[in-house]
Short mmCIF file of C-alpha atoms and ligand atoms in Angstrom, two decimals:
data_model
loop_
_atom_site.label_atom_id
_atom_site.label_comp_id
_atom_site.label_asym_id
_atom_site.label_seq_id
_atom_site.Cartn_x
_atom_site.Cartn_y
_atom_site.Cartn_z
CA MET L 131 27.96 10.95 51.86
CA ILE L 132 25.69 8.27 50.59
CA TYR L 133 25.83 8.06 46.79
CA ALA L 134 22.46 7.17 45.30
CA ASP L 135 22.84 8.40 41.78
CA TYR L 136 24.35 5.53 39.92
CA ASN L 137 22.13 5.63 37.08
CA ALA L 138 23.53 9.09 36.24
CA THR L 139 27.08 7.97 36.66
CA ALA L 140 28.73 5.15 38.75
CA PRO L 141 31.77 5.84 40.75
CA VAL L 142 34.81 4.70 38.84
CA ARG L 143 35.72 1.12 40.01
CA PRO L 144 39.12 0.40 41.37
CA GLU L 145 39.77 -2.45 38.28
CA ALA L 146 38.90 0.23 35.87
CA LYS L 147 41.45 2.94 37.58
CA ALA L 148 44.06 0.19 37.44
CA ALA L 149 43.47 -0.47 33.95
CA MET L 150 43.53 2.99 32.66
CA MET L 151 46.72 3.73 34.38
CA ALA L 152 48.61 0.85 32.80
CA SER L 153 46.84 1.81 29.34
CA LEU L 154 48.35 5.41 29.79
CA ASP L 155 52.10 3.98 30.19
CA VAL L 156 51.50 2.55 26.77
CA GLY L 157 51.68 5.92 25.15
CA ALA L 158 51.10 4.83 21.50
CA ASN L 159 48.63 4.84 18.89
CA PRO L 160 46.80 1.07 18.39
CA SER L 161 46.74 1.78 14.61
CA SER L 162 50.67 2.19 14.58
CA VAL L 163 52.46 -1.04 13.40
CA HIS L 164 55.58 -0.68 15.48
CA GLY L 165 55.89 -2.36 19.06
CA PRO L 166 54.28 0.28 21.19
CA GLY L 167 51.40 0.65 18.62
CA ARG L 168 51.01 -3.16 18.89
CA ALA L 169 50.95 -3.10 22.65
CA ALA L 170 48.26 -0.35 22.48
CA ARG L 171 46.42 -2.59 20.00
CA LYS L 172 46.57 -5.54 22.28
CA LEU L 173 44.98 -3.47 25.19
CA LEU L 174 42.30 -2.32 22.88
CA GLU L 175 41.41 -5.95 21.82
CA ILE L 176 41.38 -7.37 25.19
CA ALA L 177 38.68 -4.71 26.27
CA ARG L 178 36.85 -5.35 22.96
CA ALA L 179 36.79 -8.99 23.90
CA GLN L 180 35.83 -8.18 27.55
CA VAL L 181 32.84 -6.06 26.41
CA ALA L 182 31.99 -8.73 23.92
CA VAL L 183 32.04 -11.52 26.09
CA ALA L 184 29.62 -9.74 28.79
CA ILE L 185 26.99 -9.65 25.93
CA GLY L 186 27.33 -12.94 24.22
CA ALA L 187 28.79 -11.52 21.17
CA ARG L 188 31.92 -11.80 18.97
CA ALA L 189 34.78 -9.28 19.48
CA GLN L 190 34.73 -8.15 16.02
CA ASP L 191 31.23 -6.74 16.19
CA VAL L 192 31.74 -4.29 18.89
CA ILE L 193 32.44 -0.83 17.92
CA PHE L 194 33.97 1.55 20.46
CA THR L 195 32.32 5.03 20.45
CA SER L 196 32.73 8.20 22.90
CA GLY L 197 29.64 6.83 24.85
CA GLY L 198 25.88 5.87 24.86
CA THR L 199 25.10 8.62 23.24
CA GLU L 200 27.25 8.35 20.45
CA ALA L 201 26.55 4.52 20.08
CA ASN L 202 22.78 5.49 19.75
CA ALA L 203 23.30 8.28 17.28
CA LEU L 204 25.34 6.02 15.24
CA ALA L 205 22.83 3.19 15.23
CA VAL L 206 19.81 5.50 14.38
CA ASN L 207 21.56 7.72 11.56
CA GLY L 208 23.54 4.73 10.55
CA VAL L 209 20.64 2.43 9.59
CA VAL L 210 18.68 5.40 8.24
CA ALA L 211 21.58 6.28 5.87
CA GLN L 212 22.22 2.39 4.90
CA LEU L 213 18.70 2.10 4.11
CA ASP L 214 18.75 5.48 2.03
CA GLY L 215 15.82 6.59 4.42
CA LYS L 216 13.44 3.80 3.09
CA CYS L 217 12.35 3.02 6.55
CA THR L 218 10.14 4.26 9.54
CA LEU L 219 11.38 4.40 12.87
CA LEU L 220 9.18 3.14 15.71
CA VAL L 221 10.60 4.67 18.78
CA SER L 222 9.30 3.67 22.50
CA ALA L 223 7.78 6.64 24.20
CA ILE L 224 10.33 6.22 27.01
CA GLU L 225 13.76 6.29 25.04
CA HIS L 226 16.55 8.38 26.18
CA GLU L 227 16.96 11.78 24.20
CA ALA L 228 19.92 10.05 22.59
CA VAL L 229 17.58 8.02 20.89
CA MET L 230 14.49 9.93 20.55
CA LYS L 231 16.28 13.15 19.33
CA ASN L 232 18.34 11.50 16.68
CA ALA L 233 15.30 9.51 15.57
CA GLY L 234 13.82 13.18 15.25
CA TYR L 235 16.44 14.64 13.36
CA ALA L 236 17.18 11.41 11.08
CA GLY L 237 14.91 13.02 8.45
CA VAL L 238 12.25 9.67 8.04
CA PRO L 239 8.98 8.97 9.72
CA VAL L 240 8.86 8.47 13.26
CA GLU L 241 6.11 6.85 15.20
CA THR L 242 6.01 6.52 18.82
CA VAL L 243 5.35 3.19 20.68
CA TYR L 244 3.57 3.92 23.75
CA VAL L 245 4.07 2.16 27.15
CA THR L 246 1.54 0.91 29.81
CA THR L 247 0.73 2.81 32.83
CA ASP L 248 3.54 0.47 34.29
CA GLY L 249 6.07 1.81 31.88
CA VAL L 250 6.18 -1.30 29.78
CA LEU L 251 6.26 -1.27 26.09
CA ASP L 252 2.92 -1.84 24.59
CA LEU L 253 3.35 -5.14 22.64
CA ASP L 254 -0.12 -5.14 21.44
CA TRP L 255 0.00 -1.58 19.83
CA LEU L 256 3.61 -2.93 18.03
CA ARG L 257 2.11 -6.03 16.74
CA GLN L 258 -1.24 -4.37 15.53
CA ARG L 259 1.12 -1.58 13.82
CA LEU L 260 3.25 -4.14 12.20
CA ALA L 261 0.28 -6.28 10.88
CA ASP L 262 -0.83 -2.94 9.32
CA TRP L 263 2.46 -2.52 7.57
CA ASP L 264 2.63 -1.00 4.18
CA ALA L 265 6.54 -1.94 3.02
CA GLU L 266 5.59 0.48 -0.03
CA ARG L 267 4.71 3.18 1.82
CA ASP L 268 6.45 2.63 5.21
CA GLY L 269 9.63 1.04 4.13
CA THR L 270 11.78 -1.13 6.49
CA PRO L 271 10.25 -0.90 10.16
CA VAL L 272 13.25 0.15 12.60
CA LEU L 273 12.22 -0.16 16.18
CA ALA L 274 14.35 1.56 19.25
CA VAL L 275 13.24 0.24 22.48
CA MET L 276 15.74 0.18 25.66
CA ILE L 277 16.44 -2.74 27.82
CA ALA L 278 15.67 -1.12 30.89
CA ASN L 279 14.53 2.71 31.55
CA ASN L 280 17.02 5.17 33.31
CA GLU L 281 14.26 6.64 35.33
CA THR L 282 12.17 4.01 36.63
CA GLY L 283 14.27 0.86 36.17
CA VAL L 284 11.39 -0.76 34.14
CA VAL L 285 12.74 -3.91 32.17
CA GLN L 286 11.42 -3.88 28.43
CA PRO L 287 10.35 -6.87 26.65
CA VAL L 288 13.09 -6.37 24.11
CA ALA L 289 13.21 -10.12 22.83
CA GLU L 290 9.42 -10.45 22.20
CA ALA L 291 9.60 -6.89 20.28
CA ALA L 292 12.40 -7.93 18.25
CA THR L 293 10.75 -11.25 17.53
CA LEU L 294 7.93 -9.33 16.10
CA VAL L 295 10.08 -6.69 14.19
CA ARG L 296 12.03 -9.31 12.92
CA GLU L 297 9.08 -11.65 11.76
CA ALA L 298 7.74 -8.08 9.77
CA GLY L 299 11.26 -8.10 7.81
CA GLY L 300 12.40 -5.34 10.17
CA LEU L 301 15.51 -4.15 12.53
CA THR L 302 15.75 -3.70 15.97
CA HIS L 303 18.06 -1.14 17.97
CA CYS L 304 18.34 -1.51 21.72
CA ASP L 305 19.78 0.95 24.09
CA ALA L 306 21.07 -1.20 26.90
CA VAL L 307 23.23 1.68 28.47
CA GLN L 308 21.30 0.97 32.02
CA GLY L 309 20.93 -2.85 31.64
CA LEU L 310 24.68 -4.04 31.25
CA GLY L 311 26.05 -5.62 34.84
CA LYS L 312 22.41 -5.53 36.44
CA ILE L 313 20.33 -7.77 34.45
CA MET L 314 21.34 -10.34 31.65
CA VAL L 315 22.21 -8.46 28.44
CA ASN L 316 22.82 -11.15 25.76
CA VAL L 317 22.54 -9.88 22.19
CA ASN L 318 21.66 -13.56 20.66
CA LEU L 319 18.85 -14.04 23.59
CA LEU L 320 17.51 -10.28 22.78
CA GLY L 321 17.71 -11.07 19.09
CA VAL L 322 18.27 -7.66 18.24
CA ASP L 323 20.69 -5.86 15.58
CA TYR L 324 22.24 -3.04 17.14
CA LEU L 325 23.01 -2.50 20.99
CA ALA L 326 24.37 0.37 22.67
CA LEU L 327 26.29 0.39 25.85
CA SER L 328 28.21 3.28 27.88
CA ALA L 329 31.08 2.76 30.25
CA HIS L 330 30.33 5.38 33.18
CA LYS L 331 27.09 3.54 34.28
CA ILE L 332 28.97 0.55 35.39
CA GLY L 333 32.20 1.92 37.17
CA GLY L 334 34.11 2.55 33.90
CA PRO L 335 34.99 6.30 32.84
CA GLN L 336 32.60 8.87 31.35
CA GLY L 337 33.31 9.56 27.32
CA VAL L 338 33.50 5.98 26.36
CA GLY L 339 30.78 3.33 25.13
CA ALA L 340 30.42 0.97 22.32
CA LEU L 341 27.88 -0.11 19.62
CA TRP L 342 27.36 -3.95 19.03
CA VAL L 343 26.18 -4.22 15.31
CA ARG L 344 25.04 -7.88 14.02
CA SER L 345 27.12 -9.21 11.45
CA GLY L 346 25.48 -8.09 8.21
CA ALA L 347 22.89 -5.51 9.49
CA PRO L 348 22.83 -2.32 7.65
CA LEU L 349 24.87 0.58 9.05
CA LYS L 350 26.50 3.62 7.42
CA PRO L 351 29.13 5.51 9.42
CA VAL L 352 28.34 8.81 10.69
CA LEU L 353 32.15 9.97 11.27
CA PHE L 354 34.46 9.60 8.37
CA GLY L 355 38.20 9.84 8.88
CA GLY L 356 41.17 7.48 9.34
CA GLY L 357 38.88 4.30 9.18
CA GLN L 358 39.45 2.98 12.68
CA GLU L 359 36.82 0.72 14.25
CA ARG L 360 36.37 -1.20 10.90
CA SER L 361 35.67 2.24 9.16
CA LEU L 362 32.16 2.41 11.28
CA ARG L 363 33.53 4.73 13.72
CA SER L 364 36.83 6.98 12.41
CA GLY L 365 39.06 8.67 14.98
CA THR L 366 42.03 7.57 16.95
CA GLU L 367 40.83 5.07 20.03
CA ASN L 368 40.10 6.48 23.57
CA LEU L 369 42.75 3.67 24.69
CA SER L 370 42.70 4.59 28.38
CA GLY L 371 38.86 5.01 28.58
CA ILE L 372 38.66 1.73 26.63
CA ALA L 373 40.79 -0.09 28.68
CA GLY L 374 38.85 1.12 31.73
CA PHE L 375 35.52 -0.02 30.02
CA GLY L 376 36.67 -3.32 29.58
CA ALA L 377 37.92 -3.70 33.16
CA ALA L 378 34.63 -2.21 34.57
CA THR L 379 32.79 -4.55 32.46
CA GLU L 380 34.45 -7.74 33.37
CA ALA L 381 33.95 -6.62 37.13
CA ALA L 382 30.41 -5.74 36.65
CA ILE L 383 29.51 -8.94 35.01
CA ARG L 384 31.22 -10.64 38.12
CA ASP L 385 29.33 -8.71 40.61
CA MET L 386 26.01 -9.12 38.82
CA PRO L 387 24.57 -11.56 41.76
CA LYS L 388 25.67 -9.22 44.22
CA LEU L 389 24.09 -6.18 42.50
CA GLN L 390 20.67 -8.12 41.89
CA LYS L 391 20.28 -8.78 45.88
CA LEU L 392 19.83 -5.01 46.33
CA ALA L 393 16.38 -5.55 45.14
CA ALA L 394 15.19 -7.04 48.45
CA ALA L 395 16.61 -3.84 50.33
CA ARG L 396 15.03 -1.82 47.59
CA ASP L 397 11.84 -3.32 48.13
CA ALA L 398 12.01 -2.65 51.81
CA MET L 399 12.62 0.76 51.43
CA GLU L 400 9.75 1.45 49.27
CA ALA L 401 7.46 -0.61 51.55
CA LYS L 402 8.63 1.65 54.39
CA LEU L 403 8.18 4.98 52.29
CA VAL L 404 4.68 3.75 51.32
CA ALA L 405 3.72 2.74 54.71
CA GLU L 406 4.89 5.71 56.52
CA ALA L 407 4.44 8.59 54.14
CA GLY L 408 2.01 7.14 51.25
CA VAL L 409 4.55 7.65 48.42
CA THR L 410 3.75 6.40 44.92
CA VAL L 411 6.57 4.30 43.48
CA PHE L 412 6.53 4.26 39.71
CA GLY L 413 6.77 0.84 37.73
CA ALA L 414 6.47 -1.18 40.96
CA ALA L 415 4.40 -3.65 39.36
CA ALA L 416 6.81 -4.40 36.54
CA GLU L 417 9.99 -6.10 36.54
CA ARG L 418 12.53 -3.53 37.43
CA LEU L 419 16.29 -3.29 37.60
CA PRO L 420 17.30 -4.25 41.22
CA GLN L 421 18.94 -0.98 42.21
CA THR L 422 16.63 1.71 40.81
CA SER L 423 13.72 3.31 42.63
CA ASN L 424 11.31 6.28 41.51
CA PHE L 425 8.93 7.45 43.69
CA ALA L 426 7.01 10.79 44.58
CA ILE L 427 4.66 12.36 46.87
CA PRO L 428 2.59 15.29 45.93
CA GLY L 429 3.55 18.74 47.26
CA PHE L 430 7.08 17.87 47.84
CA ARG L 431 8.87 19.38 44.91
CA ALA L 432 11.87 17.28 43.44
CA GLU L 433 14.28 19.99 43.41
CA THR L 434 13.37 20.57 47.22
CA GLN L 435 13.78 17.02 47.96
CA VAL L 436 17.24 16.66 46.07
CA MET L 437 18.67 19.62 48.11
CA ALA L 438 17.25 18.26 51.35
CA MET L 439 18.48 14.95 50.81
CA ASP L 440 22.09 16.22 49.68
CA LEU L 441 21.94 18.41 53.22
CA GLY L 442 21.07 14.95 54.96
CA GLY L 443 24.19 13.52 53.41
CA VAL L 444 22.27 11.74 50.35
CA ALA L 445 22.86 12.18 46.60
CA VAL L 446 19.84 11.56 44.66
CA SER L 447 18.64 12.97 41.46
CA SER L 448 15.18 14.31 40.37
CA GLY L 449 13.84 13.59 36.91
CA SER L 450 16.12 12.08 34.38
CA ALA L 451 18.89 14.23 35.18
CA CYS L 452 21.29 13.46 32.45
CA SER L 453 22.66 16.98 32.33
CA SER L 454 22.49 17.96 35.96
CA GLY L 455 20.97 21.42 36.88
CA LYS L 456 18.55 21.01 33.96
CA VAL L 457 15.18 20.40 35.60
CA LYS L 458 12.83 19.20 32.94
CA ARG L 459 9.33 17.36 33.67
CA SER L 460 9.90 13.67 33.05
CA LEU L 461 8.64 12.52 29.50
CA VAL L 462 8.77 8.96 30.82
CA LEU L 463 6.40 9.43 33.67
CA SER L 464 4.28 11.68 31.21
CA ALA L 465 4.35 8.60 28.74
CA MET L 466 3.15 6.60 31.50
CA GLY L 467 0.10 8.83 32.66
CA VAL L 468 1.52 10.09 35.81
CA SER L 469 0.05 13.60 36.50
CA ASP L 470 2.13 16.62 36.36
CA GLU L 471 1.37 17.18 39.89
CA LEU L 472 2.88 14.16 40.87
CA SER L 473 5.69 13.82 38.34
CA ASP L 474 6.94 17.13 39.46
CA SER L 475 7.82 15.57 43.06
CA ALA L 476 9.52 12.43 41.79
CA ILE L 477 12.87 11.68 42.76
CA ARG L 478 15.16 8.66 41.63
CA VAL L 479 17.27 6.59 43.87
CA SER L 480 19.73 4.48 42.00
CA PHE L 481 22.40 2.31 43.61
CA GLY L 482 25.43 0.21 42.32
CA TRP L 483 28.56 -1.69 42.68
CA ASP L 484 29.66 0.11 45.99
CA THR L 485 26.51 -0.01 47.70
CA GLN L 486 25.67 -1.88 50.92
CA PRO L 487 22.16 -2.89 51.54
CA ALA L 488 21.92 -0.56 54.67
CA ASP L 489 22.48 2.50 52.48
CA PHE L 490 18.75 1.99 51.54
CA ASP L 491 17.86 2.29 55.18
CA ALA L 492 19.94 5.50 55.25
CA VAL L 493 18.14 6.89 52.46
CA ALA L 494 14.80 5.92 53.94
CA GLU L 495 15.57 7.88 56.99
CA ALA L 496 16.93 10.75 55.17
CA TRP L 497 13.96 10.91 52.89
CA LEU L 498 11.19 10.60 55.83
CA SER L 499 12.87 13.23 58.16
CA ALA L 500 13.45 15.69 55.13
CA ALA L 501 9.41 15.10 54.02
CA LYS L 502 8.42 15.41 57.58
CA ARG L 503 10.19 18.87 57.87
CA ALA L 504 8.64 20.01 54.30
CA LEU L 505 5.29 18.76 54.61
CA LYS L 506 4.76 20.11 57.88
CA ASN L 507 5.32 23.50 56.78
N1 LIG I 898 21.00 5.71 27.30
C1 LIG I 898 20.83 5.68 28.57
C2 LIG I 898 19.27 4.83 28.76
C3 LIG I 898 21.18 6.54 29.40
O1 LIG I 898 20.64 6.50 30.85
C4 LIG I 898 22.25 7.36 29.11
C5 LIG I 898 23.09 8.57 30.02
O2 LIG I 898 22.37 8.70 30.82
C6 LIG I 898 22.56 7.61 27.66
C7 LIG I 898 22.12 6.74 27.03
C8 LIG I 898 23.58 8.44 27.27
O3 LIG I 898 24.82 7.80 27.64
P1 LIG I 898 26.43 8.58 27.81
O4 LIG I 898 26.07 9.38 28.74
O5 LIG I 898 27.46 7.67 27.87
O6 LIG I 898 26.26 9.39 26.36
#
């Protein structure tokens, strides 16, 4: 089976497994002051340093969470709470539901920042909106923009957007879950105030992530309890998950040049599918993650493609597929102006650390033979 669904979850890396197994042998609470507790704390802090160095941050500014969803929820709700609701959330139209829905429930005004037909944040719209900002009426501007989209792989102009927002006296949160290990994610170059990460997209375990918070940026906890993670995220840390996250992060950064080389094989696959079947590739004109491809051909429904590919030995997904089995029309493709008919036939191929360039050829072959069979009927 060729696994081509890394943007949903990447297989666990051997380095992460080894770190997790070693941490399970420690068997103590990282908050305990005795020797075993200190040994657990040491592993926790090693992982924190591994994650921090990968994003150009200070270790003390990294807060471990239960995943990307919680990191995004903490950023969105935490900033709104600390600002006493005196803010307006500017949310890009292509954010993951973890950002979009938390913004929707935060109890403050939310405005959508649209994207171009290539799936790139509309900086002109943002500039204009900020120029018209009325602090009395709108409060602090808080922008949420992801570093790269999980469905299309389109990379977003986060640094430019964050500069505009900072100049307007606002704050920026970046969901970098899909960027880590694929493109450079550096909190200083991005100039953001909050940044969310998740372990399972890079070969770490599921159920662990982190929120980086710029020192001094407003943030109120949303979980209260024992005061772990500088009281910003109470609850005994998931030590084995965090150890696996740290090891996976280090390996992902080490392997980034190899991953980036996949772009050539991805482009060749797309060129073949365009030439032989006339598929539409979404976001093709924009800068994209090197290992993601999202394409469609009218009349060949995504669910049918996913099943046909599965039978052909290739695992891909349709739509955003964060909770599998749930088929919903893609809000991301709609935001890019893609018709419902085309959107309903979009599938995502996403590769990662254990992929060989030849895997893209295998995907192209499997897809073309599935399409020939389906479109003939
Ligand atoms: N943000 C993005 C862009 C994602 O792709 C995902 C997962 O699909 C998440 C957030 C949620 O992360 P997690 O699954 O760790 O909660």
